Coordinates of C-alpha atoms in Angstrom, one line a residue:
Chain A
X1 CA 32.9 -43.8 27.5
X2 CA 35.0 -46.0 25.6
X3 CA 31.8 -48.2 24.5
X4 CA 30.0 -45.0 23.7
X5 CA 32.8 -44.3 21.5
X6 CA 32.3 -47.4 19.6
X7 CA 29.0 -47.4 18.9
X8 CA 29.7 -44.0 17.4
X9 CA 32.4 -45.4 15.0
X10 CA 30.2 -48.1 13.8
X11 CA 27.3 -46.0 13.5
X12 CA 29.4 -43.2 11.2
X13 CA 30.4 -46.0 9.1
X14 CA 27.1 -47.6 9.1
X15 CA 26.0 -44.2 7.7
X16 CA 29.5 -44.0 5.2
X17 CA 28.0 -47.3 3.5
X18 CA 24.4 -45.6 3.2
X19 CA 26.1 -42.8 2.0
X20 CA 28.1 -44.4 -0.6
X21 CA 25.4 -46.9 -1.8
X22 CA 22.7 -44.9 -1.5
X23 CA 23.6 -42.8 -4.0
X24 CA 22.5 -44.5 -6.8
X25 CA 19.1 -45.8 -4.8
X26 CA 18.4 -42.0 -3.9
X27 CA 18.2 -40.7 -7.7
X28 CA 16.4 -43.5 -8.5
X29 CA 14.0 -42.8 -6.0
X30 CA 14.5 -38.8 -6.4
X31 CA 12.5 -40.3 -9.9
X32 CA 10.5 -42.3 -9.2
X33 CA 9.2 -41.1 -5.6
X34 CA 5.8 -42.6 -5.7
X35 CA 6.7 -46.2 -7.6
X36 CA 5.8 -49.1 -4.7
X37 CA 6.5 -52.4 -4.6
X38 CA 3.2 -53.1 -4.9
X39 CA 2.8 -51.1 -7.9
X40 CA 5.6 -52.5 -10.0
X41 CA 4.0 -56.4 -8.6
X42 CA 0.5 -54.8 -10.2
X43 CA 2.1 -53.7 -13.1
X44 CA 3.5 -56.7 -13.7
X45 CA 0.5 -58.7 -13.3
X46 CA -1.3 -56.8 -15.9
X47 CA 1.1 -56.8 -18.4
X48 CA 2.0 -60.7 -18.3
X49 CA -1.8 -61.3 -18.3
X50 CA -3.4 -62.6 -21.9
X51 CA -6.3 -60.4 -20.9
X52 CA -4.7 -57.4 -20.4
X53 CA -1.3 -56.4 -21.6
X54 CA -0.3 -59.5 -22.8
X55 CA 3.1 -58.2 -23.7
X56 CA 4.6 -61.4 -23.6
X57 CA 3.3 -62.6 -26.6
X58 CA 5.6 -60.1 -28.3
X59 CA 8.4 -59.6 -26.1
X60 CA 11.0 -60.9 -23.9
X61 CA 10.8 -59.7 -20.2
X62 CA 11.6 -60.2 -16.9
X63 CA 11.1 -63.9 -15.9
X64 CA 7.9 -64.1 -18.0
X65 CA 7.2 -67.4 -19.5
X66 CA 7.2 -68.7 -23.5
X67 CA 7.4 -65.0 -24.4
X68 CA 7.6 -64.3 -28.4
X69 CA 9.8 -62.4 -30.6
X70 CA 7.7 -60.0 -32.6
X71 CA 9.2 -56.6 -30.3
X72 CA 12.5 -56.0 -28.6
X73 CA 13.8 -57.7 -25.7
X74 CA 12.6 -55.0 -22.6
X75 CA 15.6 -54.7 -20.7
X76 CA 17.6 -51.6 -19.4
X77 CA 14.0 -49.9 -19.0
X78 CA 15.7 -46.8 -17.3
X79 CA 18.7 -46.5 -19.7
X80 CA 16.9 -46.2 -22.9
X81 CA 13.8 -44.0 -21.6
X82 CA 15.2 -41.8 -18.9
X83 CA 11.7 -39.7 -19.4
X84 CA 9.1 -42.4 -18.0
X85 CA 6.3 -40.2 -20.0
X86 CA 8.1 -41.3 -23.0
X87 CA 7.6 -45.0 -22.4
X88 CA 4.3 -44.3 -21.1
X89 CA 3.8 -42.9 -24.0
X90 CA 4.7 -45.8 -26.4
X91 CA 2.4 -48.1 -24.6
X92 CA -0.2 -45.7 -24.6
X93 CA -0.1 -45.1 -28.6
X94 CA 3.2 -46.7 -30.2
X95 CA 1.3 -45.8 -34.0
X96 CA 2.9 -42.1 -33.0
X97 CA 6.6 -43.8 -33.5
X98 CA 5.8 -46.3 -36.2
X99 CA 2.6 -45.9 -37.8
X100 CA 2.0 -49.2 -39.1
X101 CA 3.5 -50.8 -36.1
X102 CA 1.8 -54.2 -34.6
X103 CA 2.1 -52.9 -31.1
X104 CA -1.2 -52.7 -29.9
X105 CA -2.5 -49.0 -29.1
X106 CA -3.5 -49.9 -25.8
X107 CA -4.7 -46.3 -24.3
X108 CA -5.9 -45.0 -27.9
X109 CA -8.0 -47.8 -28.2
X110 CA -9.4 -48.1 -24.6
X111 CA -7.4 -51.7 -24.7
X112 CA -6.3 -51.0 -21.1
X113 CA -7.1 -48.3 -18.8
X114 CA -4.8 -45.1 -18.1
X115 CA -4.3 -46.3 -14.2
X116 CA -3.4 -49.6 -15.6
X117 CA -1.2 -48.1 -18.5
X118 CA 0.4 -46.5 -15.5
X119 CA 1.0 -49.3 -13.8
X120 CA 2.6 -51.4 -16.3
X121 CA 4.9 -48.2 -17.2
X122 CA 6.0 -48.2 -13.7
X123 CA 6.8 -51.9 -14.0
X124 CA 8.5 -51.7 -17.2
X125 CA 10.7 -48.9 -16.3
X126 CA 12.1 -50.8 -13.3
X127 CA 13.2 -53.7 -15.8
Chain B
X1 CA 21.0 -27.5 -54.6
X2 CA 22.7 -30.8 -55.3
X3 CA 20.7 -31.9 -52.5
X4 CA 17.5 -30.3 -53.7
X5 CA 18.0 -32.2 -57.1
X6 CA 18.6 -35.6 -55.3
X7 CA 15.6 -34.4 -53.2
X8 CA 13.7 -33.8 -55.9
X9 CA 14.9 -37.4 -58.3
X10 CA 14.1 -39.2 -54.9
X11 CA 10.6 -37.9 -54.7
X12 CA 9.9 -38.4 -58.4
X13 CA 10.9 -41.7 -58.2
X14 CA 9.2 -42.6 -55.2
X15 CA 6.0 -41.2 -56.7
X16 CA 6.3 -43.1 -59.6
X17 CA 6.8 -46.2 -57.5
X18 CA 4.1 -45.5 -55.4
X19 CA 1.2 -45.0 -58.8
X20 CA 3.7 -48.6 -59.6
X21 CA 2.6 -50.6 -56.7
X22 CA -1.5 -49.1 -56.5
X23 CA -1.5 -50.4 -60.2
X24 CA 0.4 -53.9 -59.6
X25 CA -1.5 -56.4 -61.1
X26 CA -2.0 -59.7 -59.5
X27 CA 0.4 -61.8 -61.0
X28 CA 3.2 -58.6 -59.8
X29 CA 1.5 -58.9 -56.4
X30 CA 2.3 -63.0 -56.2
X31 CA 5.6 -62.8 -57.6
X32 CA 6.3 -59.8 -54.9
X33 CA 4.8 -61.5 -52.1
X34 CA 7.1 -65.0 -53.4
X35 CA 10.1 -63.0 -53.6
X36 CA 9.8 -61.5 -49.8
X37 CA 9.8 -65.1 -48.7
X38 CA 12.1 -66.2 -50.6
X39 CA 14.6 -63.4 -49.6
X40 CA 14.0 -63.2 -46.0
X41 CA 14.3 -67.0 -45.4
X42 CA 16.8 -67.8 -47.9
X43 CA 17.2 -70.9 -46.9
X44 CA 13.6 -72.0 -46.5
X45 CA 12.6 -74.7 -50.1
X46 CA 10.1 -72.2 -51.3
X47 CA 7.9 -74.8 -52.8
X48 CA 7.6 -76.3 -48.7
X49 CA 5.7 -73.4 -48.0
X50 CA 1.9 -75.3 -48.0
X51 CA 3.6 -76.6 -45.0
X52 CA 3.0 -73.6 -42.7
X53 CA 4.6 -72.5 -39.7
X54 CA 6.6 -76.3 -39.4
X55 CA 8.9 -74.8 -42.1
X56 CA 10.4 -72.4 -39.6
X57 CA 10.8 -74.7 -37.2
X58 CA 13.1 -77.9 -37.4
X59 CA 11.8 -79.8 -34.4
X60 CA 8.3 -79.6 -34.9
X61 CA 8.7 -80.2 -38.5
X62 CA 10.0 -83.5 -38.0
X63 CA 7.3 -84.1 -35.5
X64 CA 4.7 -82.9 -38.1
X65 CA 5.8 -85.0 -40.8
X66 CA 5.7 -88.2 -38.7
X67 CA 2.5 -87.8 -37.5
X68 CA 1.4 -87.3 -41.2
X69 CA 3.0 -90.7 -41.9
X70 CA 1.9 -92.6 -38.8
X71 CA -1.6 -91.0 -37.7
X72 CA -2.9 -88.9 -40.4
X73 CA -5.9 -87.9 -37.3
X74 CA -8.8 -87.2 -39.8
X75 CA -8.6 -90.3 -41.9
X76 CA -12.1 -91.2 -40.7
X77 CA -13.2 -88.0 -41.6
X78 CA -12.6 -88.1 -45.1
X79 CA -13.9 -91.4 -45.4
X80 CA -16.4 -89.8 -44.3
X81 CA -16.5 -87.0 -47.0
X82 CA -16.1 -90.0 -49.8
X83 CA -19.1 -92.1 -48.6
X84 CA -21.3 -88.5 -49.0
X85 CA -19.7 -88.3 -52.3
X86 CA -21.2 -91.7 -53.6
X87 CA -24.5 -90.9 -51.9
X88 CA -27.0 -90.0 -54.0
X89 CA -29.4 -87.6 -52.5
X90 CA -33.4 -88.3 -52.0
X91 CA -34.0 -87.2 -56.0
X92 CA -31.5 -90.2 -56.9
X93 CA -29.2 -87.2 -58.4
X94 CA -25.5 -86.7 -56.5
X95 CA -22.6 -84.0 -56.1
X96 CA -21.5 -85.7 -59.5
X97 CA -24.6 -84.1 -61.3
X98 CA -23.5 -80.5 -59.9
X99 CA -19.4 -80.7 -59.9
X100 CA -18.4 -83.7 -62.4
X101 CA -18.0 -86.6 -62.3
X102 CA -14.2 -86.6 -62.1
X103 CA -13.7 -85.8 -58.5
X104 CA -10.1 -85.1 -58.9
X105 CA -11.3 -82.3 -61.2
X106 CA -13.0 -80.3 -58.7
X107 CA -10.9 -79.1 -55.6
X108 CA -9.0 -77.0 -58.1
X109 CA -11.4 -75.2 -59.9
X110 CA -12.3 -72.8 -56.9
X111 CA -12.2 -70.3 -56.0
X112 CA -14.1 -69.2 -58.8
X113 CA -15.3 -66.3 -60.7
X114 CA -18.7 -66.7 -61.7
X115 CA -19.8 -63.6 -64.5
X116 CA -22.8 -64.5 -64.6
X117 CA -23.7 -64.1 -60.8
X118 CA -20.6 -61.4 -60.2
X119 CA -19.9 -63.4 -57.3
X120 CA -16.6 -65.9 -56.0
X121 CA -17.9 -69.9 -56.1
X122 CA -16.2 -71.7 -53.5
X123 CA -15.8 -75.5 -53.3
X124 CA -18.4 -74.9 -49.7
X125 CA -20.6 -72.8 -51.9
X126 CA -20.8 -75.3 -54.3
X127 CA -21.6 -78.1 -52.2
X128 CA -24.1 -76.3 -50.5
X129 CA -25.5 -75.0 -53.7
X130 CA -25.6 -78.7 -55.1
X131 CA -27.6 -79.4 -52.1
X132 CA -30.5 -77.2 -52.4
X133 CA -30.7 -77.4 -56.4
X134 CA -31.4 -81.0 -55.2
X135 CA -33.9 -80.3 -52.4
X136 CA -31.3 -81.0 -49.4
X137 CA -30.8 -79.1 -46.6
X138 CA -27.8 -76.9 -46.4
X139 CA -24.9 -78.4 -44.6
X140 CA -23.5 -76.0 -41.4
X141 CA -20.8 -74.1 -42.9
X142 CA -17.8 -74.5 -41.3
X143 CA -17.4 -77.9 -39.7
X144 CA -18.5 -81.1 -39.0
X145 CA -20.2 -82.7 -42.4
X146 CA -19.2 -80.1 -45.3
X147 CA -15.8 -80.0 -43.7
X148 CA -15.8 -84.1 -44.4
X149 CA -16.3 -83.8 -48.0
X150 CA -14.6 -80.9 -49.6
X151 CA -11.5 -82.6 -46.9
X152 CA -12.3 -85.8 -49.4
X153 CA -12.2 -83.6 -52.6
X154 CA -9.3 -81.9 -51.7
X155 CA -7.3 -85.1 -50.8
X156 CA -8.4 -86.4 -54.2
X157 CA -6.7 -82.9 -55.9
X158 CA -3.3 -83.8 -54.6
X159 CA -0.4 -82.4 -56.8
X160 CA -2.0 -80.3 -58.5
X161 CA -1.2 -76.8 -58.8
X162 CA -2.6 -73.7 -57.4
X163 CA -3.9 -71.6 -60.7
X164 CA -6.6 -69.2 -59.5
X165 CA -8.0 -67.1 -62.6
X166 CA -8.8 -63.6 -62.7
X167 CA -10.5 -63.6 -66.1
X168 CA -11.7 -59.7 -66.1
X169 CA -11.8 -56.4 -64.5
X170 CA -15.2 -57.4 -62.4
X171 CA -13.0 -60.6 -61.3
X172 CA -10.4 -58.1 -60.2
X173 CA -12.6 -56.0 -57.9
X174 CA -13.0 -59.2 -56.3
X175 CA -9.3 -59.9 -56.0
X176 CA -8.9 -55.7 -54.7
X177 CA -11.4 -55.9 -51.9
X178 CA -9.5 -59.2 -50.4
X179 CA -6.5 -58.0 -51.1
X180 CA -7.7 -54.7 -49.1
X181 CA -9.3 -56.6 -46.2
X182 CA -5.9 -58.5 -45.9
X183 CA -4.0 -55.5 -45.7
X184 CA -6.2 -53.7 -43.4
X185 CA -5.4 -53.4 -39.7
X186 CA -8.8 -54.6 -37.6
X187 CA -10.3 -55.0 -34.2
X188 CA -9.8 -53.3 -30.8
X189 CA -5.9 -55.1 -30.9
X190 CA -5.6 -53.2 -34.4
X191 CA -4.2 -55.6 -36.1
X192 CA -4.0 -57.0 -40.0
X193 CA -3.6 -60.2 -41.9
X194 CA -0.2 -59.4 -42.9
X195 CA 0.9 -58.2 -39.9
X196 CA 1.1 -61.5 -38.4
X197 CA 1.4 -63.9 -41.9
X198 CA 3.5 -61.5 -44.2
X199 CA 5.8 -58.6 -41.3
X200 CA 6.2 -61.5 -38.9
X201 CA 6.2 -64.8 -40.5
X202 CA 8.2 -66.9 -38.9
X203 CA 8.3 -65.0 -35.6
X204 CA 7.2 -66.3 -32.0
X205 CA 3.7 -65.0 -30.7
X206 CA 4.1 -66.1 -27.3
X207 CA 4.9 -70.1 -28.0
X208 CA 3.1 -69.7 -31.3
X209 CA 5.2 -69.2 -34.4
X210 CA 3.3 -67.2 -37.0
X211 CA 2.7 -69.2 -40.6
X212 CA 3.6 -67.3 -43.9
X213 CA 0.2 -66.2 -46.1
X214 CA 2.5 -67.8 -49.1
X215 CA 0.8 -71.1 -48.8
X216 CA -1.7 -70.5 -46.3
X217 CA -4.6 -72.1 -48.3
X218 CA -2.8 -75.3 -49.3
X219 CA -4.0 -78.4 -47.0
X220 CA -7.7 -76.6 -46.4
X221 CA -10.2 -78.2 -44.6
X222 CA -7.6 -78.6 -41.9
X223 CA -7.5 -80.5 -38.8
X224 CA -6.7 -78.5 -35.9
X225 CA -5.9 -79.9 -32.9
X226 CA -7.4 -77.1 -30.8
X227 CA -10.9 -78.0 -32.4
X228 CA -10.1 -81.5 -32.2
X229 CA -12.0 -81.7 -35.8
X230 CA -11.8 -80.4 -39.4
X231 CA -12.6 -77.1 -40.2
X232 CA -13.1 -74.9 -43.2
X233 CA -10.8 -71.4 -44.5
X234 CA -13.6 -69.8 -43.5
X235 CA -13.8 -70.9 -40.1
X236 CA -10.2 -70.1 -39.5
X237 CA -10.8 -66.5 -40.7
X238 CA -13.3 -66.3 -38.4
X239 CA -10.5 -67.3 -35.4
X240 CA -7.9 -65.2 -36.7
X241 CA -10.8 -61.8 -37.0
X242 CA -11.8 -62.4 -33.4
X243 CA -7.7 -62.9 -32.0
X244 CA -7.8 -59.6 -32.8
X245 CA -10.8 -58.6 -31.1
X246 CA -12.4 -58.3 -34.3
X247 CA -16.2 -59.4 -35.1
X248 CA -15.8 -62.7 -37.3
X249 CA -18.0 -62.0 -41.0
X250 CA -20.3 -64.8 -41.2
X251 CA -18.8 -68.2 -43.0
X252 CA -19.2 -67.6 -47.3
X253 CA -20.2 -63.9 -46.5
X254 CA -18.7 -61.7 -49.5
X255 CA -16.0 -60.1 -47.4
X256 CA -14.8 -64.1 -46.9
X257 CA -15.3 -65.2 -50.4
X258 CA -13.3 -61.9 -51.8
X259 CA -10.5 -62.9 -48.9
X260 CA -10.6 -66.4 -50.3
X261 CA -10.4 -65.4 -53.5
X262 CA -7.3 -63.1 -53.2
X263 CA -5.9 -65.5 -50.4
X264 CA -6.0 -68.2 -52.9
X265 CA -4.0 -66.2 -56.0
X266 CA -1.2 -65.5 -53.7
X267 CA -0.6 -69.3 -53.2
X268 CA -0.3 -69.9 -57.0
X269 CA 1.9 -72.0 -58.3
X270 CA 1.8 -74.5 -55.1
X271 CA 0.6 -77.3 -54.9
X272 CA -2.5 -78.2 -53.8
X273 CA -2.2 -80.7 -50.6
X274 CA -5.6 -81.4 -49.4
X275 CA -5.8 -81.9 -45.4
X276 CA -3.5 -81.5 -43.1
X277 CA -2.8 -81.6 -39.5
X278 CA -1.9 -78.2 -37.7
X279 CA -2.0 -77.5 -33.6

């Protein structure tokens, strides 16, 4: 009885911590419901590689290597686009914000593909 | 309607700036493009800018001038370029009978308008076009031998200044269609010229930091470390056209020659500095 009581206790505040901490994790994922692991680790491949995105040579991100300076640093993904389509959508065609931007237009221009476009948005919005 | 009137001052004005800058002549172009520098790196000698990216960068600037000092890498190569010079070809005749005798006379005359051919001479076209009045085979445009002796000539125009002429209205076509090709974004990556050499000068791509146009032409033939060798302008365009996922235009095609040409005005007023050493 009395042991059956403890384990009780323990789990209820086992579930108090999930409770309290999982609040921010659960509207994250209420967002981003479909976003693996995986995909953000493919994301990130693509746009860190010279072939692909190649982001680095324009920005700071993550722990990428000798990036450049020519864009923003990409931090606080989440903060600044709350609407994922809204990044999406400056990777996919950035001339649509700035016109004579250097940003590359990656989807416009068949640079990457729209599953790949999708992946690196999913990667950058976690940053 | 006080803000209608502004509206209205603001949009005169910018029309009349905009008709302003389509009309700019050359010389208002290259004192534009020298000002921009000037302001954005006010600290940056202006007249260091034949120098390239080192300016921006301290550390490597240091680096590159001791290496210039101590192990100027293509020495051999335009000793090279000076034993073609006093070479006479099979006829007996030599590069003297076609571009004087005065070799430090010659770097500085190209590019050049010729009327007569409404075309740009270049000190490559030249050389080349020495050759064949003489009954020589063209040298390969953009390395190896041709890259050895205008690298000689140029050493041997040291000091002198940068005064590309635009004698006429058909020179000036010329001069508009490299001006336009510089401007104009290109290649599957979409980018232009003066994205990287004018926007961005003096920003990082990846570990790369990006040179300024003003002075761009300075030190050519360079010697590049990534092609272990000299190289012509030409050859560079090409590499810079196909960064961008751009087709390169073939070496002394007319879209080259006009970029030379325009390329070459914006850097006037430097100083010629015949072959240098860049990564």
């Amino acid at each position: 009885m009395l042991k059956t009581l403890r384990i009780l206790t323990l789990s209820a505040s086992v579930m108090a911590i999930t409770a309290l901490t999982g609040l921010s994790t659960s509207t994250y994922a209420a967002d981003d419901n479909k976003v693996s692991e995986e995909d953000i680790a493919k994301g990130k491949e693509l746009a860190f590689s010279r072939t692909k995105g190649n982001c680095l040579a324009c920005h700071m991100m993550d722990d990428g290597q000798m990036a450049g300076n020519i864009g923003p640093p990409l931090v606080a993904m989440q903060a600044r686009y709350p609407e994922r389509a809204k990044l999406r959508a400056q990777i996919y065609e950035p001339r649509d914000k700035n016109p004579n931007t250097i940003m590359i237009p990656y989807g416009t221009h068949g640079v990457l593909s729209d599953k790949e476009i999708d992946l690196i948005t999913d990667y950058v919005h976690s940053l | 309607m006080k803000k209608l009137s502004l509206t209205l001052v603001t949009s005169v004005l910018l029309t009349l700036s905009t008709a302003g800058t389509l009309q700019a002549t050359p010389a208002e172009d290259q004192e534009a493009l020298k000002n921009y520098f000037s302001k954005k790196f006010s600290k940056i000698d202006i007249n260091s800018y034949g120098d390239g990216a080192y300016i921006y960068r301290e550390d490597a600037y240091e680096q590159f001038k001791l290496m210039e000092e101590d192990f100027p890498p293509y020495e051999d190569q335009i000793a090279k370029g000076e034993e073609m010079w006093n070479t006479p070809f099979a006829n007996g005749k030599g590069y003297q009978d076609c571009l004087g005798d005065d070799v430090t006379k010659v770097r500085a005359k190209y590019p050049m308008y010729d009327e007569a051919k409404d075309t740009i001479l270049t000190l490559e076209s030249e050389i080349n076009a020495c050759r064949t009045a003489n009954g020589e085979k063209k040298l390969k445009w953009k390395k190896g031998d041709i890259a050895a002796l205008s690298g000689y000539i140029a050493t041997q125009a040291n000091g002198q200044t940068i005064d590309v002429k635009i004698p006429n209205e058909k020179a000036e076509a010329w001069y508009e269609k490299g001006k336009t090709f510089f401007y104009a974004k290109r290649g599957q990556l979409n980018m232009s010229c003066a994205d990287c050499h004018v926007a961005y000068a003096g920003s990082r791509i990846r570990a790369d930091t990006l040179s300024p146009s003003y002075g761009h032409v300075t030190h050519f033939p360079v010697y590049r470390a990534k092609w272990g060798a000299m190289g012509t302008l030409h050859r560079r365009y090409g590499g810079c056209n196909e960064q961008v996922r751009a087709k390169a235009f073939k070496a002394q095609s007319d879209e080259y020659k006009a970029l030379e040409y325009f390329h070459t005005h914006m850097s006037n007023g430097l100083q010629w500095s015949g072959t240098a050493f860049r990564k």
